[in-house]
Coordinates of C-alpha atoms in Angstrom, one line a residue:
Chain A
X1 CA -42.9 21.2 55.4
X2 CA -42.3 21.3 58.8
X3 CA -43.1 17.5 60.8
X4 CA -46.5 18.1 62.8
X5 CA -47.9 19.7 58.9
X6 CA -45.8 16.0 57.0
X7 CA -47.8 14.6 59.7
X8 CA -51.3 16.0 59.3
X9 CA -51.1 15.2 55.7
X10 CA -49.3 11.4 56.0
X11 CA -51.4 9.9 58.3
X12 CA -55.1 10.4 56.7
X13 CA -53.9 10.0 53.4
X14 CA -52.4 6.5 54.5
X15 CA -55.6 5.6 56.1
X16 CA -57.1 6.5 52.6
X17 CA -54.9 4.7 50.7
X18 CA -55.3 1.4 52.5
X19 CA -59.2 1.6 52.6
X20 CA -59.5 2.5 48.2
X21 CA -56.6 -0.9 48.8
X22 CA -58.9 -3.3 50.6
X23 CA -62.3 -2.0 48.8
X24 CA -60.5 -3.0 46.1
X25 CA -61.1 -6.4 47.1
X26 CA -64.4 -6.1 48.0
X27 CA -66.2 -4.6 45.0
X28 CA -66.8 -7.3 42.1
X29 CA -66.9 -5.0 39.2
X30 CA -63.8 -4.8 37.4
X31 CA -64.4 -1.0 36.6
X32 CA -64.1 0.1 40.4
X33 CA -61.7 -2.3 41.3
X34 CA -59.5 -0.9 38.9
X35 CA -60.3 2.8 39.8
X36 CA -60.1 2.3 43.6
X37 CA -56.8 0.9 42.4
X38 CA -55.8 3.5 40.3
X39 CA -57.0 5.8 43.9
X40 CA -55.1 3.8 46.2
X41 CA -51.7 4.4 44.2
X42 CA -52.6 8.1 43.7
X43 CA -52.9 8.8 47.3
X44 CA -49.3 7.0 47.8
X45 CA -48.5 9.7 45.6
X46 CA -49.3 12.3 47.3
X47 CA -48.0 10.7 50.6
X48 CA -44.5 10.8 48.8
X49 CA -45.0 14.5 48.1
X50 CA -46.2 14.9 52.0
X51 CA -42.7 13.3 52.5
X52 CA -41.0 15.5 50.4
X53 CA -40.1 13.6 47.6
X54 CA -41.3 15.6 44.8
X55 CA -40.0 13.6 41.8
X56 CA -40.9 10.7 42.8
X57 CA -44.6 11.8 44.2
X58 CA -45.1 13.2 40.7
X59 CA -44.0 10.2 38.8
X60 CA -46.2 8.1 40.8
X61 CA -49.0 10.2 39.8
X62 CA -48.4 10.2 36.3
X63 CA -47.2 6.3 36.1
X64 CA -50.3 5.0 37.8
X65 CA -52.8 7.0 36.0
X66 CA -52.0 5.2 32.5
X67 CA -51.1 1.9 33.9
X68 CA -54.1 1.5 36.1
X69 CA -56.6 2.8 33.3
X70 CA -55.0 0.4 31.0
X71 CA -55.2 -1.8 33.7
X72 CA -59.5 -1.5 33.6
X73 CA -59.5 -1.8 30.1
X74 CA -58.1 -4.9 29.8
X75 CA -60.5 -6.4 32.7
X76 CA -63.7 -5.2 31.1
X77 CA -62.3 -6.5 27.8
X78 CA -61.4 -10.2 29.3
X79 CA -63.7 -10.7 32.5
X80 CA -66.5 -12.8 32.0
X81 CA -68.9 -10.3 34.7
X82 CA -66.8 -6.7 34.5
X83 CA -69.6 -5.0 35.6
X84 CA -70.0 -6.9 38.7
X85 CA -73.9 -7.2 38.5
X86 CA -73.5 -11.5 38.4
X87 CA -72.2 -11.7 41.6
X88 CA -69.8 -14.0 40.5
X89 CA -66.9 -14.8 43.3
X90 CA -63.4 -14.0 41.6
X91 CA -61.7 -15.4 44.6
X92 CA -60.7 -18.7 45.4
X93 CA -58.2 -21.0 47.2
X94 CA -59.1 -18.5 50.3
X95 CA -57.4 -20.1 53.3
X96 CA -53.8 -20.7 51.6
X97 CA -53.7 -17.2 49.8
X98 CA -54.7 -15.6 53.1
X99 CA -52.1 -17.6 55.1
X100 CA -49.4 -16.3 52.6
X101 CA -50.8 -12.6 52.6
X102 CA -50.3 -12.5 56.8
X103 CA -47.4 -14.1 56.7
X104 CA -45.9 -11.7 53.8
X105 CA -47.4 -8.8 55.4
X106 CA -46.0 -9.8 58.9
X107 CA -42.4 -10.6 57.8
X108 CA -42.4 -6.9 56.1
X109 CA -43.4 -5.4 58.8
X110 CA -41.0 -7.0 60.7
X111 CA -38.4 -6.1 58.4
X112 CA -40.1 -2.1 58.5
X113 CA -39.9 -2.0 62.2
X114 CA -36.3 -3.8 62.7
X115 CA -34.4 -2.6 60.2
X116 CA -31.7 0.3 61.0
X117 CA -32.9 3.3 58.9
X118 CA -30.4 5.7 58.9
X119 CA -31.5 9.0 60.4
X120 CA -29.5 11.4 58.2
X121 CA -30.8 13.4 55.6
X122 CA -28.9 13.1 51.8
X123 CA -28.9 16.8 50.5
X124 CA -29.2 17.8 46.8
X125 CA -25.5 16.7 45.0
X126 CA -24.5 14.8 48.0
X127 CA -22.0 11.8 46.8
X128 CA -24.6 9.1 47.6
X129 CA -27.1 10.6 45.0
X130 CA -24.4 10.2 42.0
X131 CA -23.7 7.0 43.1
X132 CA -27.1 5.7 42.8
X133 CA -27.5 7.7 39.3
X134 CA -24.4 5.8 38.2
X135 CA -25.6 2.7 39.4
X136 CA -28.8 2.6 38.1
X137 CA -27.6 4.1 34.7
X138 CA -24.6 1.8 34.3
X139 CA -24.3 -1.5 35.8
X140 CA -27.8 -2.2 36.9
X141 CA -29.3 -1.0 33.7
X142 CA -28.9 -5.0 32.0
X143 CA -31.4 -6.2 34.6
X144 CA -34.0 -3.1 34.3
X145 CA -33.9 -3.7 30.6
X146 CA -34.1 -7.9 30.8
X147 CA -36.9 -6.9 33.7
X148 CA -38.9 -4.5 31.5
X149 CA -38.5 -6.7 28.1
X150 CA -40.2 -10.4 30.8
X151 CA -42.7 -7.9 31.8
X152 CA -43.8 -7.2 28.5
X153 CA -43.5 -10.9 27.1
X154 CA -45.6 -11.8 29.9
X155 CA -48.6 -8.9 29.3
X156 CA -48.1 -10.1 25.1
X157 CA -48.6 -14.0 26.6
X158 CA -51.1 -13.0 29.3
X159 CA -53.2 -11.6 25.9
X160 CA -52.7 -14.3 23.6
X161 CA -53.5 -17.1 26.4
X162 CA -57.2 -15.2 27.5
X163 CA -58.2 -14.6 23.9
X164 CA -57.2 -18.2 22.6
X165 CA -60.6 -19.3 24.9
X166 CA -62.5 -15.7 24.2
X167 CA -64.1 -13.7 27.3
X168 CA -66.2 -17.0 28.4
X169 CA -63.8 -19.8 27.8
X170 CA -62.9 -22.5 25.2
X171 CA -66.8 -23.6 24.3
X172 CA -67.5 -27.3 26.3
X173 CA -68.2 -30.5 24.1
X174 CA -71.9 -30.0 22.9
X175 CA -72.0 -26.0 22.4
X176 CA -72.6 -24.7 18.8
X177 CA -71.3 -21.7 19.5
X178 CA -67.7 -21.1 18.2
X179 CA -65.7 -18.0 18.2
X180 CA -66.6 -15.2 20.9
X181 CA -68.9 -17.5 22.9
X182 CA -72.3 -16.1 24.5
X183 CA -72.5 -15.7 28.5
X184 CA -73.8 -19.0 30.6
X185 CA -77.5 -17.7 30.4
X186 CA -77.8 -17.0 27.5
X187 CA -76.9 -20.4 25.9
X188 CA -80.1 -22.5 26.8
Chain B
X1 CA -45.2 29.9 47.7
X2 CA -47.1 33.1 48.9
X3 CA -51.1 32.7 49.6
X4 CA -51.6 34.9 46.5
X5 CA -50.9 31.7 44.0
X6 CA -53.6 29.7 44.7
X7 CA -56.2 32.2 44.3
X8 CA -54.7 33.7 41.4
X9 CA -54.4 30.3 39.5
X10 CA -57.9 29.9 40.4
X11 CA -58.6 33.3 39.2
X12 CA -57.4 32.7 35.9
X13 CA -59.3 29.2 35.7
X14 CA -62.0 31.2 35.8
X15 CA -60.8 33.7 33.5
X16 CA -60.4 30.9 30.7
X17 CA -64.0 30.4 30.4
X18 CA -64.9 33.8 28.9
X19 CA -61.4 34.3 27.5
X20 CA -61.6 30.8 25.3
X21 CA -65.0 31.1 24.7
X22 CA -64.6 34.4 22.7
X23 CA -61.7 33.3 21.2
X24 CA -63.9 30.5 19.7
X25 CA -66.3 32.7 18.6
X26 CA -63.6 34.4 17.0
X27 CA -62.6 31.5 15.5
X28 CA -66.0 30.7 14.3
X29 CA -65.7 34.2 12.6
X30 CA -69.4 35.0 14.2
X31 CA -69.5 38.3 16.5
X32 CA -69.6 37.3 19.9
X33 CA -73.2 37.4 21.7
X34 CA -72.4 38.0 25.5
X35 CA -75.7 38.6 26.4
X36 CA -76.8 35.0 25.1
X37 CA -74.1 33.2 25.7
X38 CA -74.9 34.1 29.5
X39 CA -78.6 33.2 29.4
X40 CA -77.4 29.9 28.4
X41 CA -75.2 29.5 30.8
X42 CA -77.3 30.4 32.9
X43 CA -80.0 27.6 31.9
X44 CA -77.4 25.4 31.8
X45 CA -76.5 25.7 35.4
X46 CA -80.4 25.9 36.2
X47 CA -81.1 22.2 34.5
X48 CA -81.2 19.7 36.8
X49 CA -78.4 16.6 36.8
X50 CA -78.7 13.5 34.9
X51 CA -78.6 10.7 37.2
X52 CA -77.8 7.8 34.9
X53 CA -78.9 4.7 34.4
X54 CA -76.0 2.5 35.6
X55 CA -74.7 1.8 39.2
X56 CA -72.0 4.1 39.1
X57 CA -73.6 7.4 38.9
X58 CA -70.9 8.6 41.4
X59 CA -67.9 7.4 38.9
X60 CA -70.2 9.7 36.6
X61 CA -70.5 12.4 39.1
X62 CA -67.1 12.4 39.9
X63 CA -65.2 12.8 36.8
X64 CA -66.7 16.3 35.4
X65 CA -65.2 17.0 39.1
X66 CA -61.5 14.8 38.5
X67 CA -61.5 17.1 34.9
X68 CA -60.9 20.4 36.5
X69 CA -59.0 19.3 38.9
X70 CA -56.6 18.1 36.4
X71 CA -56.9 20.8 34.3
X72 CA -56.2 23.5 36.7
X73 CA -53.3 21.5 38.6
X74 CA -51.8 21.6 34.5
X75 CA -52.4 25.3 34.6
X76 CA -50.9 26.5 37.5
X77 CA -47.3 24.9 36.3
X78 CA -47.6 27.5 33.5
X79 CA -44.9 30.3 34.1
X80 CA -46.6 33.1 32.8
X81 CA -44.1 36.1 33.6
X82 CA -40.8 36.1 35.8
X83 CA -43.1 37.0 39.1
X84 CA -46.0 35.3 38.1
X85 CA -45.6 31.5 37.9
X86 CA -48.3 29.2 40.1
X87 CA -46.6 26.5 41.0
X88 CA -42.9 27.1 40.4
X89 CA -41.7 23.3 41.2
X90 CA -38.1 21.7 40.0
X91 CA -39.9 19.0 38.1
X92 CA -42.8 21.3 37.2
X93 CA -43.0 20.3 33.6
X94 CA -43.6 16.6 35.0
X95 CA -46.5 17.4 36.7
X96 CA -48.1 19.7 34.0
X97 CA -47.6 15.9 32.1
X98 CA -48.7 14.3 35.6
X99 CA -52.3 16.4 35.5
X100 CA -52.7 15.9 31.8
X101 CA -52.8 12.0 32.9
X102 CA -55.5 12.5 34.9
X103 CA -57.6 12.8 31.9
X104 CA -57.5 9.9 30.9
X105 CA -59.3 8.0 34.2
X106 CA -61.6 11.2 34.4
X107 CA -62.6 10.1 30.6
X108 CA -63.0 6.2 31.5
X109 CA -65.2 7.5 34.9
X110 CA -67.6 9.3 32.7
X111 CA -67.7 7.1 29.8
X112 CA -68.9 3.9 32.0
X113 CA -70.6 6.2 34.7
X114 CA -72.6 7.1 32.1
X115 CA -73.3 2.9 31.3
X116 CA -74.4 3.8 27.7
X117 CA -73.0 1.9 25.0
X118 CA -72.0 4.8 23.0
X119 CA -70.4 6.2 26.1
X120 CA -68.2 3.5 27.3
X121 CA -67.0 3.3 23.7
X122 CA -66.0 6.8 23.9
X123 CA -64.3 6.3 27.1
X124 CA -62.2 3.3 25.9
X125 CA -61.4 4.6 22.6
X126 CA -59.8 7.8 24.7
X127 CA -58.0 5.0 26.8
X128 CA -56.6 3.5 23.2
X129 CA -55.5 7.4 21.6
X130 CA -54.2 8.7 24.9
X131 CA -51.7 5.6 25.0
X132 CA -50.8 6.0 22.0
X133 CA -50.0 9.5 22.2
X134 CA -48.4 9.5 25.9
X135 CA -45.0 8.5 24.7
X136 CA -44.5 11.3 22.1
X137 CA -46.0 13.7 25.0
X138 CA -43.4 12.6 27.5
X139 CA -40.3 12.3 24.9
X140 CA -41.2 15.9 23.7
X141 CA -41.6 17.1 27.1
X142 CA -37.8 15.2 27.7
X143 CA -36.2 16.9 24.5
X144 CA -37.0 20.4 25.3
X145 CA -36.1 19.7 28.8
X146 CA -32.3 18.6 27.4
X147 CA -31.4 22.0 26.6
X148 CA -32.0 23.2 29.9
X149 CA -30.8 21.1 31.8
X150 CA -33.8 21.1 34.1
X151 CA -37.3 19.9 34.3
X152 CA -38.6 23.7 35.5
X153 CA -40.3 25.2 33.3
X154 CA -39.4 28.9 34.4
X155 CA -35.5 27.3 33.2
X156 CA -36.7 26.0 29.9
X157 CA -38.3 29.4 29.0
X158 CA -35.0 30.9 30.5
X159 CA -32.6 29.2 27.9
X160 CA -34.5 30.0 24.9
X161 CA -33.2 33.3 25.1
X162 CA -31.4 33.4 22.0
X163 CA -33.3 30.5 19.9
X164 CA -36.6 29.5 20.3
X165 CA -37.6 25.6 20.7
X166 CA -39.7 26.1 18.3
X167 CA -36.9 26.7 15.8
X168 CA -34.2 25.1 17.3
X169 CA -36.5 21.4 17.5
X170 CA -39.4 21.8 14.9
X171 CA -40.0 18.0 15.0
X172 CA -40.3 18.2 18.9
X173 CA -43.3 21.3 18.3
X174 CA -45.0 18.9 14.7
X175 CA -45.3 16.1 17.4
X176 CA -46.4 17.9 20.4
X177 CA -49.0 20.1 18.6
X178 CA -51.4 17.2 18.0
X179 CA -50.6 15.2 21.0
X180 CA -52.0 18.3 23.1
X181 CA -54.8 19.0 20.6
X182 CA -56.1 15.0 21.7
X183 CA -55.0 15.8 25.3
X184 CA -57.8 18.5 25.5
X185 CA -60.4 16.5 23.3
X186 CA -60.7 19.5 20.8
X187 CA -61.4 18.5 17.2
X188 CA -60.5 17.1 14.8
X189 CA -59.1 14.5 17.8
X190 CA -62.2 14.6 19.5
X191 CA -62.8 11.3 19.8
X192 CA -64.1 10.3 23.0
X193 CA -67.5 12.9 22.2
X194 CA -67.6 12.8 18.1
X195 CA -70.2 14.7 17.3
X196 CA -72.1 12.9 14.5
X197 CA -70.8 9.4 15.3
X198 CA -71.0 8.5 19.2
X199 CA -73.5 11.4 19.5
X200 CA -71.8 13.3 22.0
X201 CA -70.1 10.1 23.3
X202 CA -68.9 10.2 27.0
X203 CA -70.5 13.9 27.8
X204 CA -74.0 12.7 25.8
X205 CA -75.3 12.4 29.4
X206 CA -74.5 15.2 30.6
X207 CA -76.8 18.2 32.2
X208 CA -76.6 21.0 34.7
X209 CA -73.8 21.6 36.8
X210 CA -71.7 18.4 35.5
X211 CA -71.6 20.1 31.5
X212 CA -70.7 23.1 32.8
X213 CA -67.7 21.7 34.7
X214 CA -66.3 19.9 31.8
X215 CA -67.0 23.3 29.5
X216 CA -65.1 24.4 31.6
X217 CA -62.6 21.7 32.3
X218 CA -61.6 21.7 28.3
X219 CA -61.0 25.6 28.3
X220 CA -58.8 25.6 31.2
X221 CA -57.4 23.0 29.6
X222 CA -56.6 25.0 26.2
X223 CA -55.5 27.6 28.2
X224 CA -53.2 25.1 29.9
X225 CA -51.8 23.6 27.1
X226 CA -51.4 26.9 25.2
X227 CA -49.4 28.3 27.9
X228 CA -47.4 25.6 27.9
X229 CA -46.7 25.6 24.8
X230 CA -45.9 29.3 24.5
X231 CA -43.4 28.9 27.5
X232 CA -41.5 25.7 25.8
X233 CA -41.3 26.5 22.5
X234 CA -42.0 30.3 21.6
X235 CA -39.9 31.4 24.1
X236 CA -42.3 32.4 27.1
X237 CA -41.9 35.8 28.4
X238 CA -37.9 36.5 26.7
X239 CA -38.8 38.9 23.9
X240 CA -37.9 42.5 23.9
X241 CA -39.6 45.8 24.2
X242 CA -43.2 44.5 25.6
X243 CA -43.5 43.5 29.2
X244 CA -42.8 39.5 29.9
X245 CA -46.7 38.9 31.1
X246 CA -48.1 40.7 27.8
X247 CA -45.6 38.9 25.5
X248 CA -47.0 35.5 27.3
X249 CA -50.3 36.1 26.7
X250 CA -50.4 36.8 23.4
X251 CA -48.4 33.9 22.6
X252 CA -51.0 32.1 24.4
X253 CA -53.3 33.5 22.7
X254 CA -52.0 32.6 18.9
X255 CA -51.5 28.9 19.8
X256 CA -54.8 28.7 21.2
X257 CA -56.0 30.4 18.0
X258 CA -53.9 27.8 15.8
X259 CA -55.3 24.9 17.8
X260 CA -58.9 26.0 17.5
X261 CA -58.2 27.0 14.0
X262 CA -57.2 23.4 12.8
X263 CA -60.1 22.0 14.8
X264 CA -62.7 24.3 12.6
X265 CA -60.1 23.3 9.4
X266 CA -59.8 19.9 9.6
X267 CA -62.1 16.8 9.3
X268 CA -62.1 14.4 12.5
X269 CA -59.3 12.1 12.4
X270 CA -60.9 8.6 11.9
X271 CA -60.1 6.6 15.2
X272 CA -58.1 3.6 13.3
X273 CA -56.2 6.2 11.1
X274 CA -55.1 8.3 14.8
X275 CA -54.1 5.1 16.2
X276 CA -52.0 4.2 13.1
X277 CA -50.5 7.3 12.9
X278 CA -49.4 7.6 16.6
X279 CA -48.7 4.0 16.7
X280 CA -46.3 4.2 13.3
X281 CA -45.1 7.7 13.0
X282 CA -45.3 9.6 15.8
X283 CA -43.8 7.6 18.4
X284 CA -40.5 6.4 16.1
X285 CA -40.4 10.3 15.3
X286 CA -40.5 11.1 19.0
X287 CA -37.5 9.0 19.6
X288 CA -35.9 10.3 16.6
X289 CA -36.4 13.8 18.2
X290 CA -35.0 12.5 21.3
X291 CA -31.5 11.9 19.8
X292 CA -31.6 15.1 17.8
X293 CA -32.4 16.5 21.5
X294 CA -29.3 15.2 22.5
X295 CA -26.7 16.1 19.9
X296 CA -28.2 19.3 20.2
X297 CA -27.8 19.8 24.0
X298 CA -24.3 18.3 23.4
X299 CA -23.1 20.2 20.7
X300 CA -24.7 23.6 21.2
X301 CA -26.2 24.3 24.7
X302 CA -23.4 23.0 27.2

């Protein structure tokens, strides 16, 4: 693709992507926050492709399909208001989390903006490409693996810790309820 | 990539309707009623939408739309013939895998679009079959890819010249064949819609416009998945005397037979007893055929 057409595609689908991002955060049912989720990550997709990296764009694609579908499966299943209709507030601890999240954002940008990208472009079987292969194949490869297998013994605790207290929490002193407990208003 | 692609992919979107349809009727072993079958289409189009009773109606609206999206980006990685190949991509058979994803969130749209009980079930118990079953897609997808060397499709077709996959990795086609039988929601793995036991499931509330789209969506997607399955494992176009396009399509045409065939054959899988199986056999099997994959590529195709 020639730059004004990489252009033309990168620049609306960015401003996409980062508006599904943020609405993500403003919807409070756990269906669309997933999905605009699941949208957001698409789109960076496709800006991958608009960039020319094909096997990567595609991957993205099919990776965040699965993960983020899972993703809104396990929120219905565990979040006391997945549908949103409560208007429960999911956030808290506002000020600190969004000092961190300007300050994060800030130091990568600064990082984005002052780094020294280099301006050449790698062809197809150049040196650097087998070296990354073999690097990411050989030595690397212990902390992928040690990487994937904490991932999934976090998800496996992440599980067993939400369904120890069931989708509305470990019942208070006085409730008769036991087991999968019934929502707040429905208890009186 | 000539203008010409495009519309002929679409073109043959549209051709899968008709063509799948009286296969199925084929299938069915009744003679095929074109004069009906276009009346109903055409009150089927004429019916007004459902709007449904939840507050995502658009997620509802959407996905019939997301469907044939997917299904048509999965068909136009399909090499039909030497000339003739949509979208001819070095890592074209990971997007035909890519678009088959897209399913899966177009299933979980409609299913709590819909906000029906029976519906979301449908949708979540897609979510549950089509993890099970993306692993043995993928690894099958990876082992015919071994031989070639390359994830094009166009290549793959290209090396079974002497052997087909299907001979030379039976394992690879036993696990595939059911994987993309659930992929396009045909029975006996269609789940998310059962018949008699969600009553019609995630498409119950369906009408108008939005049915016909995913009709439509699960043809192309037969198509799709027949293709694909022609050019990996039968060989493709690469058998003598007829021309490479004709060869194709009835190849096509006799897995989309044996796929329909099975669903008219056998009973629905029982959800528990798909996941089981997936969980338990097919997905040690599919890295079982992985390593035969290998030794293969390494003793025989280098």
């Amino acid at each position: 693709m020639s730059d004004l057409a990489t252009a033309i595609v990168f620049w609306p689908a960015v401003g996409l992507m980062l508006a599904a991002a943020v609405f993500v955060f403003i919807t409070s049912s756990m269906a669309r926050a997933g999905l605009l989720l699941l949208a957001s990550l698409a789109i960076e997709g496709l800006v991958f492709l608009a960039l020319g990296s094909r096997f990567l764009g595609f991957l993205q694609l099919l990776m965040m399909s699965g993960e983020m579908v899972i993703m809104v499966f396990f929120m219905v299943m565990f979040m006391p208001d997945p549908g949103g209709l409560m208007g429960m507030d999911m956030t808290h601890d506002k000020r600190r989390s969004a000092t961190v999240a300007v300050a994060v954002t800030a130091a990568l940008g600064l990082v984005a903006v002052l780094t020294d990208w280099p301006a050449r472009v790698v062809g197809r079987g150049a040196p650097d490409v087998r070296a990354i292969g073999f690097e990411v194949m050989g030595r690397s490869m212990i902390s992928f693996l040690f990487a994937g297998m904490t991932i999934l013994l976090a998800m496996v605790g992440g599980v067993l810790l939400a369904k120890h207290g069931g989708r509305f929490g470990l019942p208070a002193a006085g409730d008769e309820q036991s087991g999968e407990h019934s929502p707040p208003e429905e208890r009186s | 990539m000539s203008y010409f692609t495009p519309l002929a992919v679409v073109g043959l979107a549209l051709a899968a309707a008709p063509g799948v349809w009286l296969l199925e009727q084929l299938v069915a072993g009744q003679r095929p009623a074109p004069g009906r079958a276009l009346r109903d289409l055409r009150i089927m189009l004429g019916s007004p939408l459902q709007r449904p009773e939840s507050c995502d109606s658009a997620l509802f609206h959407l996905a019939p739309s997301l469907l044939v999206l997917a299904s048509v980006v999965a068909l136009a990685t399909v090499p039909w013939a030497p000339g003739f190949r949509g979208i001819d991509l070095q890592a074209g058979a990971l997007l035909f895998v890519a678009a088959l994803a897209y399913v899966t969130p177009a299933m979980v749209m409609a299913g709590w679009g819909a906000g029906r009980p029976l519906a979301v079930l449908g949708g979540f118990r897609w979510v549950a079959l089509m993890l099970a079953y993306a692993m043995p897609l993928a690894m099958v997808i990876t082992s015919v890819a071994a031989p070639a060397g390359s994830l094009r499709p166009t290549d793959i077709v290209r090396v079974q010249h002497a052997v087909p996959m299907a001979v030379a990795q039976p394992l690879a086609l036993a696990l595939w064949l059911p994987a993309v039988t659930a992929v396009c929601f045909l029975p006996p793995f269609d789940l998310p819609q059962a018949g008699g036991e969600l009553f019609g499931g995630v498409f119950a509330e369906y009408r108008g416009l939005d049915l016909a789209l995913v009709a439509l969506a699960q043809r192309v997607l037969l198509l799709a998945v027949s293709g694909m399955t022609a050019a990996l494992f039968l060989a493709g176009w690469e058998w003598p005397l007829l021309p490479p396009a004709v060869w194709m399509g009835l190849k096509t045409a006799a897995v989309a037979w044996l796929l329909l065939w099975a669903g008219r054959r056998f009973p629905r899988v029982a959800v528990d007893r798909a996941l089981s199986l997936a969980w338990r056999v097919a997905n040690p099997l599919s890295m079982l055929a992985i390593v035969y994959a290998g030794l293969l590529t390494l003793l025989f195709y280098r």
